mmCIF file of C-alpha atoms and ligand atoms in Angstrom:
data_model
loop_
_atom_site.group_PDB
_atom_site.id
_atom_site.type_symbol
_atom_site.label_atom_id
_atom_site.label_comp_id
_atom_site.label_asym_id
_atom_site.label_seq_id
_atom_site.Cartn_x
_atom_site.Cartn_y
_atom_site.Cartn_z
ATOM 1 C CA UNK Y 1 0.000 0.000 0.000
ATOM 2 C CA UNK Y 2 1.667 2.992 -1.147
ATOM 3 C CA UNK Y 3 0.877 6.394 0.069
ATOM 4 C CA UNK Y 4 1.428 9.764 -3.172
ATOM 5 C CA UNK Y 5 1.478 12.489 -0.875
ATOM 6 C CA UNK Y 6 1.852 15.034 -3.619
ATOM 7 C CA UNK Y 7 2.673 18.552 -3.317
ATOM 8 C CA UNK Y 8 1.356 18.402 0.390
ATOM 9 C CA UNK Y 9 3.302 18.877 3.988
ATOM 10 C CA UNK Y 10 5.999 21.085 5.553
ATOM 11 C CA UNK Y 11 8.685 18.975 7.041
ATOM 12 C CA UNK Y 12 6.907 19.289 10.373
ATOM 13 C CA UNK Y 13 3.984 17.597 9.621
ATOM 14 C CA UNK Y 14 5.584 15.363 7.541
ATOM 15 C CA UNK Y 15 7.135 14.186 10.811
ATOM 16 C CA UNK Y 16 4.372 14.275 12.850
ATOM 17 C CA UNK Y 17 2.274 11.952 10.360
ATOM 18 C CA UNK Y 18 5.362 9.301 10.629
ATOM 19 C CA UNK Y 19 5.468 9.571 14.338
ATOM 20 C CA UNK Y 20 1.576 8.193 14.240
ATOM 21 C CA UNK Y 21 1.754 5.775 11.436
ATOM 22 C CA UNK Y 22 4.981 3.832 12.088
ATOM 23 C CA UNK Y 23 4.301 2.333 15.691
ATOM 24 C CA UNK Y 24 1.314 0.894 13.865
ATOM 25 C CA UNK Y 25 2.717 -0.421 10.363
ATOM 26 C CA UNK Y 26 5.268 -2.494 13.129
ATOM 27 C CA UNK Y 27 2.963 -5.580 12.970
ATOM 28 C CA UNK Y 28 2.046 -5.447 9.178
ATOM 29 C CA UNK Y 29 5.570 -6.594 8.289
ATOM 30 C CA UNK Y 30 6.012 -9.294 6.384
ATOM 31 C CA UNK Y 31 1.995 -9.014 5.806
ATOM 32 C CA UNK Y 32 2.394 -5.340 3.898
ATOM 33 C CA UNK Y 33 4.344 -3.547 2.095
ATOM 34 C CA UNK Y 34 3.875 -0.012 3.086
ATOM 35 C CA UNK Y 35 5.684 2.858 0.874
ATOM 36 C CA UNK Y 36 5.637 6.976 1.303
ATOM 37 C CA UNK Y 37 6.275 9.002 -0.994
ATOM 38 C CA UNK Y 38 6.406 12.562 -0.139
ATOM 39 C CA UNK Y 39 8.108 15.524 -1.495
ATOM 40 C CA UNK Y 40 11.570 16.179 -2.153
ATOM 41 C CA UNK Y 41 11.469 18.819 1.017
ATOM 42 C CA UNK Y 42 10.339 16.507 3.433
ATOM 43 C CA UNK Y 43 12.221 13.248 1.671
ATOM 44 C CA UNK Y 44 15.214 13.562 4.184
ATOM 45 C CA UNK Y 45 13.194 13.229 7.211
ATOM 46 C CA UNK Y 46 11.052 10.389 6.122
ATOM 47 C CA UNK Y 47 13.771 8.554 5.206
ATOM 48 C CA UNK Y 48 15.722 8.534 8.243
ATOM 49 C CA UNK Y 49 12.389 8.332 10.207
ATOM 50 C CA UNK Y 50 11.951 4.487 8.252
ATOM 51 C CA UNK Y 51 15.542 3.722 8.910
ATOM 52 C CA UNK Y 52 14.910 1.138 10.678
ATOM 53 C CA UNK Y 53 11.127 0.596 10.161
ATOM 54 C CA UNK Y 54 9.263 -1.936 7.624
ATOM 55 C CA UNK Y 55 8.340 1.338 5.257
ATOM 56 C CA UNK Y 56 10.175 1.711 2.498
ATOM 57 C CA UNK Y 57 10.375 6.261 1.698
ATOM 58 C CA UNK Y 58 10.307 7.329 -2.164
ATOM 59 C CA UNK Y 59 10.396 10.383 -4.220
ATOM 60 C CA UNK Y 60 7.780 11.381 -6.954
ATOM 61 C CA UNK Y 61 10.162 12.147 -10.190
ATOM 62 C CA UNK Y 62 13.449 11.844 -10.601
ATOM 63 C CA UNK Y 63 15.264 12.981 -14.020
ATOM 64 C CA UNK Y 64 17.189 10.675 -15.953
ATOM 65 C CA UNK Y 65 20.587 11.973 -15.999
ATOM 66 C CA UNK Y 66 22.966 11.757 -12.538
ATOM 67 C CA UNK Y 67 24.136 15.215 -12.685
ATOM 68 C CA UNK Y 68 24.887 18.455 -14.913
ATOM 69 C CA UNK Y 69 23.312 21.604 -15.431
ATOM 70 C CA UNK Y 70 19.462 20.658 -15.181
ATOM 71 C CA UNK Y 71 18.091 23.266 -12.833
ATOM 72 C CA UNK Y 72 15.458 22.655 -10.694
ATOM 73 C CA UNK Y 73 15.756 18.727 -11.635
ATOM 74 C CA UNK Y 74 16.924 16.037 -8.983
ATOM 75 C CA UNK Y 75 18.833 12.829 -9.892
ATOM 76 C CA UNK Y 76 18.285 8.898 -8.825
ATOM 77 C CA UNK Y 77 21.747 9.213 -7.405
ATOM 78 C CA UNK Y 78 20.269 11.948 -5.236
ATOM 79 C CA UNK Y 79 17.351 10.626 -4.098
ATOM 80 C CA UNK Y 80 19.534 7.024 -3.053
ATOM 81 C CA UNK Y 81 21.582 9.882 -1.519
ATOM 82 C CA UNK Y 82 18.428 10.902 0.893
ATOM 83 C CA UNK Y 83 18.005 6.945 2.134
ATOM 84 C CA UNK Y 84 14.978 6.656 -0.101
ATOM 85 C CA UNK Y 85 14.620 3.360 -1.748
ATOM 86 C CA UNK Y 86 11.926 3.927 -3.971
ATOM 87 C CA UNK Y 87 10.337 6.651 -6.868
ATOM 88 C CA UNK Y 88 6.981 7.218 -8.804
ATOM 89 C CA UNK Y 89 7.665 7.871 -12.456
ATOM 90 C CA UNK Y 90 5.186 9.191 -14.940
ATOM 91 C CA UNK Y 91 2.437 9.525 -12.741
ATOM 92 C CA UNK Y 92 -0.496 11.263 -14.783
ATOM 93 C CA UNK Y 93 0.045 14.589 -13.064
ATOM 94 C CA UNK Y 94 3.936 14.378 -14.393
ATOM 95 C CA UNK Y 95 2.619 13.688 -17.892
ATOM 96 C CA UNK Y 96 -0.296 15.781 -18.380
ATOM 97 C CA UNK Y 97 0.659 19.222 -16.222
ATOM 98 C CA UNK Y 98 4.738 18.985 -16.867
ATOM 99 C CA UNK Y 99 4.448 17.369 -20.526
ATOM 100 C CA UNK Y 100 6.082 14.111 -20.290
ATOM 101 C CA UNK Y 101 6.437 11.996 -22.674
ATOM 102 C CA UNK Y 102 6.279 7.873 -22.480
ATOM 103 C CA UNK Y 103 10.337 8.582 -23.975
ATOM 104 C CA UNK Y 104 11.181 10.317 -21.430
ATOM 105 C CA UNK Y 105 8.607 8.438 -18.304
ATOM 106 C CA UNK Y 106 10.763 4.966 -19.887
ATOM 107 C CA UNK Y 107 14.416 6.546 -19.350
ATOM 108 C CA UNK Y 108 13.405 7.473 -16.107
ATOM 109 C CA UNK Y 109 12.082 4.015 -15.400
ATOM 110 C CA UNK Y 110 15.505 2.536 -16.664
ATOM 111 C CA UNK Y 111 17.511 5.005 -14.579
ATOM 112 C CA UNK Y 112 15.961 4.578 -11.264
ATOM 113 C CA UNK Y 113 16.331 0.492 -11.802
ATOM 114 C CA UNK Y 114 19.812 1.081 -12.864
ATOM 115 C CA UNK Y 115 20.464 3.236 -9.496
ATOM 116 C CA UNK Y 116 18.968 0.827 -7.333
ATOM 117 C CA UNK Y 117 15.661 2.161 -6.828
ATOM 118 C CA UNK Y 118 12.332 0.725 -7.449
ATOM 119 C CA UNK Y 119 10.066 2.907 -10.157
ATOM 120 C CA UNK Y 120 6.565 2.802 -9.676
ATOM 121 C CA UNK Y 121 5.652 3.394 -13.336
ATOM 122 C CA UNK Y 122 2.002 5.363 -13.887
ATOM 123 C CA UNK Y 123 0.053 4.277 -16.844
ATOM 124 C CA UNK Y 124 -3.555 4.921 -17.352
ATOM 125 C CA UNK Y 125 -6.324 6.557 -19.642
ATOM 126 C CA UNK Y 126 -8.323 10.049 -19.539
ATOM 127 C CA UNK Y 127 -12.653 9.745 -19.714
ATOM 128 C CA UNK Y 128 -12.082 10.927 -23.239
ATOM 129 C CA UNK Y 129 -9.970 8.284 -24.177
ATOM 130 C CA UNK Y 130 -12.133 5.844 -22.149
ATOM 131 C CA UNK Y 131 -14.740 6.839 -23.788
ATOM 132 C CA UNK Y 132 -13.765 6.326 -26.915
ATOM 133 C CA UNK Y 133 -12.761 3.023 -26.387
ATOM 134 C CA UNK Y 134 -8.964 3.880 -26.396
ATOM 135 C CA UNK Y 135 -8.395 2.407 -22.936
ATOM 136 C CA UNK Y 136 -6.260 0.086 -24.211
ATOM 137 C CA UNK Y 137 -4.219 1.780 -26.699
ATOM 138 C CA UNK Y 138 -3.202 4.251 -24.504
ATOM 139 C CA UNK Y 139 -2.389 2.039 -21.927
ATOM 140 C CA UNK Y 140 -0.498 -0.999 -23.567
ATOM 141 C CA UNK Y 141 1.295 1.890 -25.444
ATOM 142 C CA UNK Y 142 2.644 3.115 -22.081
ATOM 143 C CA UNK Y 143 3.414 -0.257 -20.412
ATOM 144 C CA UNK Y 144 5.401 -1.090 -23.827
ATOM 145 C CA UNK Y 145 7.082 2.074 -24.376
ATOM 146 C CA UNK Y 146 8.754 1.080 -20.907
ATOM 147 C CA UNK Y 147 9.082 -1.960 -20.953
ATOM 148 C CA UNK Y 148 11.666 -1.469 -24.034
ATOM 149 C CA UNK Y 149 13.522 0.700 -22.307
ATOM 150 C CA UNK Y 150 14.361 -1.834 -19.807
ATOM 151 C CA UNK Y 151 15.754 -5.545 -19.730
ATOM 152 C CA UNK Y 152 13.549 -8.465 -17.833
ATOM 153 C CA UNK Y 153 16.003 -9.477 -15.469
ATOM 154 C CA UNK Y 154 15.609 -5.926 -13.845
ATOM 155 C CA UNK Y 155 12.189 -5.236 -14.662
ATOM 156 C CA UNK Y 156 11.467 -7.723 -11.595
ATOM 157 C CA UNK Y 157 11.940 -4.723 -9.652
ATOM 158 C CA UNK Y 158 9.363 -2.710 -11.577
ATOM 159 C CA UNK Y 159 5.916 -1.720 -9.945
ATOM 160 C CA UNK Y 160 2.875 -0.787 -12.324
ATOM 161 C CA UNK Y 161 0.530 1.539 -11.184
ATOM 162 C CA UNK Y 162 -3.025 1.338 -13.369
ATOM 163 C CA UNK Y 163 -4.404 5.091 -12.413
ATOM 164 C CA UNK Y 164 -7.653 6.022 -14.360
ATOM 165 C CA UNK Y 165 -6.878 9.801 -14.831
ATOM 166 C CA UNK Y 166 -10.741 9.915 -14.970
ATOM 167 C CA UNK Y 167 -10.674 8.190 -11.104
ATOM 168 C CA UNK Y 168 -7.918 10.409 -9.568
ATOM 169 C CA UNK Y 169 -8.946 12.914 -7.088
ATOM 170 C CA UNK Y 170 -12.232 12.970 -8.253
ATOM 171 C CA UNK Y 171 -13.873 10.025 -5.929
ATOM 172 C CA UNK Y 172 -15.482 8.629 -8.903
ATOM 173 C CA UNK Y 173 -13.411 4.889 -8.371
ATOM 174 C CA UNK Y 174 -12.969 2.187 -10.752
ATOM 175 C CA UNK Y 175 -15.720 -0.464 -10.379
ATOM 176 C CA UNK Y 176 -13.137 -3.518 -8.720
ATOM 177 C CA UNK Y 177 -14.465 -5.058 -12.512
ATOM 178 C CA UNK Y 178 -12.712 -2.271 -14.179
ATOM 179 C CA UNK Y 179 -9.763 -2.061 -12.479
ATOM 180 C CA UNK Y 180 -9.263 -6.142 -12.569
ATOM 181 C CA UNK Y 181 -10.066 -5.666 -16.057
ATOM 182 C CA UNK Y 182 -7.469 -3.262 -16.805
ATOM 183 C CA UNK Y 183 -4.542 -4.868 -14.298
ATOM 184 C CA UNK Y 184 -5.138 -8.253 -15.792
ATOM 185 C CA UNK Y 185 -4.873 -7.279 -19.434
ATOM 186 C CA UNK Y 186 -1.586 -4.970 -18.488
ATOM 187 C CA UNK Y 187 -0.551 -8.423 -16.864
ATOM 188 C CA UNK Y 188 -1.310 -10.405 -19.831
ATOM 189 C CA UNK Y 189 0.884 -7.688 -21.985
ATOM 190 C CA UNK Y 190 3.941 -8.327 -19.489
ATOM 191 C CA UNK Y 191 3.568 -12.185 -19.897
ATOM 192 C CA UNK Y 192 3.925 -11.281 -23.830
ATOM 193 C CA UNK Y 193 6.496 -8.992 -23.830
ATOM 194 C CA UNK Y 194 8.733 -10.612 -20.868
ATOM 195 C CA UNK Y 195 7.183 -14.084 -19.707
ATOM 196 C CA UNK Y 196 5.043 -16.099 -17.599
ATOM 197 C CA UNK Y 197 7.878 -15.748 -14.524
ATOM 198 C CA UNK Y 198 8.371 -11.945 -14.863
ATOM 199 C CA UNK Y 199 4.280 -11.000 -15.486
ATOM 200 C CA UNK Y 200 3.354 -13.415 -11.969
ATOM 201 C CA UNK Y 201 6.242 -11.917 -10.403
ATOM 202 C CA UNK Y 202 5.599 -8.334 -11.080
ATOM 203 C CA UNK Y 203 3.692 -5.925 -8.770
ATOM 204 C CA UNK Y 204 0.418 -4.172 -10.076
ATOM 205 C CA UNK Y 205 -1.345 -1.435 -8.370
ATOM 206 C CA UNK Y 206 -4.571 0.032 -8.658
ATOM 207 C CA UNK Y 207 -4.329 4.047 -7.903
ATOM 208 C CA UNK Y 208 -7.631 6.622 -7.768
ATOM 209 C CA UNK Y 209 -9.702 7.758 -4.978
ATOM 210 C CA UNK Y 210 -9.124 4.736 -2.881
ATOM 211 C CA UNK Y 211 -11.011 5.111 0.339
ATOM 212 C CA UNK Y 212 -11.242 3.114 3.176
ATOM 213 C CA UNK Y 213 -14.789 2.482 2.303
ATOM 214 C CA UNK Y 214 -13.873 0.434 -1.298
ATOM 215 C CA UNK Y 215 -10.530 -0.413 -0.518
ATOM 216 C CA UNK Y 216 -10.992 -4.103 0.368
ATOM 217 C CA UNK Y 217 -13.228 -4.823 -2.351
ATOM 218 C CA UNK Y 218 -10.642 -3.223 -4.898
ATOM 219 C CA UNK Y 219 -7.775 -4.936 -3.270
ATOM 220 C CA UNK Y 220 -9.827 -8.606 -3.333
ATOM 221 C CA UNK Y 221 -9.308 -8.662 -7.733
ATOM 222 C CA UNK Y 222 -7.224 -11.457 -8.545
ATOM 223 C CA UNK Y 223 -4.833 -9.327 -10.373
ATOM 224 C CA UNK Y 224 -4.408 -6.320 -7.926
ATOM 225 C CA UNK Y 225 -1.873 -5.843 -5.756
ATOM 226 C CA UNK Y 226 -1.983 -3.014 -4.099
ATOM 227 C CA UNK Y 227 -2.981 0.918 -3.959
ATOM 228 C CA UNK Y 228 -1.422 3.761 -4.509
ATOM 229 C CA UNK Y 229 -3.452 6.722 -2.853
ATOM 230 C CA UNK Y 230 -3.399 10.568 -2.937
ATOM 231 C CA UNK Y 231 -6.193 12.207 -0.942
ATOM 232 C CA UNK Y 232 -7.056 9.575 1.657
ATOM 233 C CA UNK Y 233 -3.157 8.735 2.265
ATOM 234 C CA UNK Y 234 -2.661 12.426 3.974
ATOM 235 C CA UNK Y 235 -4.046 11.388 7.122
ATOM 236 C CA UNK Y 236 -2.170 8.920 8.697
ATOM 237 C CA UNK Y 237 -5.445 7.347 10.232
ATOM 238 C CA UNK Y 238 -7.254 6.801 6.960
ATOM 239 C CA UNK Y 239 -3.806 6.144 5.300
ATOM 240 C CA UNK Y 240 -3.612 2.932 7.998
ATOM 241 C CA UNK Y 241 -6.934 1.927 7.313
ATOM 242 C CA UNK Y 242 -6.115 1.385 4.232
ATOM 243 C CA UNK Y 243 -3.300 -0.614 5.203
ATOM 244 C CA UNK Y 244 -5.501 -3.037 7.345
ATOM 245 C CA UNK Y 245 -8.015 -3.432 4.776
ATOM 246 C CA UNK Y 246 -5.147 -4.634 1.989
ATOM 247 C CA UNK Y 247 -3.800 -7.069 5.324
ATOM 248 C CA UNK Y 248 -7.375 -8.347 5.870
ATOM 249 C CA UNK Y 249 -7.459 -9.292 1.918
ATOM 250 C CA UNK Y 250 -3.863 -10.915 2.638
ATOM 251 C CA UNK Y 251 -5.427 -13.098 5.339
ATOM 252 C CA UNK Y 252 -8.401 -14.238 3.190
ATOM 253 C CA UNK Y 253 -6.037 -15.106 0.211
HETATM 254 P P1 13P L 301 -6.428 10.016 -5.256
HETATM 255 O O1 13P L 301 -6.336 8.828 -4.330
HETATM 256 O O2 13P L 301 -6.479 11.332 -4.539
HETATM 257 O O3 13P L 301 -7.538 9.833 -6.262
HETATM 258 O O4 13P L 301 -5.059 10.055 -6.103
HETATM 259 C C1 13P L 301 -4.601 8.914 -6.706
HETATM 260 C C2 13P L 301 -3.228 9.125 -7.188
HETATM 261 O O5 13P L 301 -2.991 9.921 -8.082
HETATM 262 C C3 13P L 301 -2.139 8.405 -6.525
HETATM 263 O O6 13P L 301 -0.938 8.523 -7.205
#
């Protein structure tokens, strides 16, 4: 269960939501996986705060190259640097506010694996597209525009996210159909492109306007893996409900 803070918290609250989620995520290991990912301002402190702790702390970008004269832009080496393990890539905001391209959402993909982090890689369709029955093409054309970039052996380390741009922030969910629907076809792709071991072995999340309330039912697809979750992740409360619901799913296998 991964938590996309966003552009949201000051380094002090940042701490304070750690200090109240990580007694609780203690017992979840090995049951779990719990990620953060919170902005490059507050990265520091979340990573040393999960030092020790069974929460792995990412960044949301990265940029493709280790170092140079790229203002503003921060590096996988960087982020490593920080003690976070982990980094979204080519999440929907990424693409459609800040232009990126699947090009350049691929090199990042290969970078971070090449650094040692894992990339959560964001695919998924607007309603327009949806609409038009384009789901598909949009999204295949993502997962394979990546999945060239990088070799099988390493793309074991590579997390999916299927995000719905039409579902994101708006609290209009997937049905748990639709998102099975779309994971299990993005799975199928994967088994194409790199084989049976690599597509069972990979990790695919479902990501918009996950709420405690449909979280279990979302989680309980056959082909979903997890959640990655703006809005209801900023508590730390809801964020751990969330995290029980995906263990109770665990325990009912
Ligand atoms: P919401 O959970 O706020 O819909 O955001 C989803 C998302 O974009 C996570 O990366």
């Amino acid at each position: 269960m991964a938590a996309n803070w966003k552009m949201n918290k000051l380094v002090r609250e940042a701490k304070d939501y750690m200090a109240k989620l990580l007694p609780r995520v203690d017992d979840t290991e090995g049951e779990v996986d719990v990620a953060v990912f919170a902005p490059f301002t507050c990265l520091h402190a979340v990573a040393r705060m999960t030092d020790d702790k069974p929460v792995l702390a990412g960044a949301q970008n990265l940029y493709f190259e280790d170092s140079g004269a790229y203002t503003g832009e921060v590096s996988a080496p960087m982020i490593s640097d920080l003690g976070a393990g982990a980094v979204i890539v080519g999440h929907s905001e990424r693409r459609e506010i800040f232009g990126e391209t699947d090009e350049t959402v691929a090199r990042k993909a290969a970078r971070a694996l090449d650094a040692g982090l894992l990339p959560i890689v964001c695919v998924g369709e607007t309603k327009e597209e949806r609409d038009a029955g384009d789901m598909w093409d949009k999204v295949s054309g993502q997962v394979r525009a990546v999945m060239e970039e990088i070799d099988s052996p390493r793309g074991h380390q590579v997390v999916f996210a299927y995000e719905p741009i039409w579902a994101i922030g708006t609290g209009d969910t997937a049905s748990p159909e639709d998102a099975q629907d779309a994971i299990g076809r993005i799975r199928g792709l994967l088994k194409e492109l790199a084989g049976e071991e690599f597509a069972g072995a990979v990790r695919i999340l479902y990501g918009g306007s996950i709420k405690p309330n449909n979280a279990a039912q979302i989680m309980a697809q056959e082909d979903v893996d997890g959640g990655l979750v703006g809005g209801a992740s900023l508590d730390a409360d809801s964020f751990f409900e969330l995290v029980e619901a995906a263990r109770g799913e665990v325990a009912r296998g």
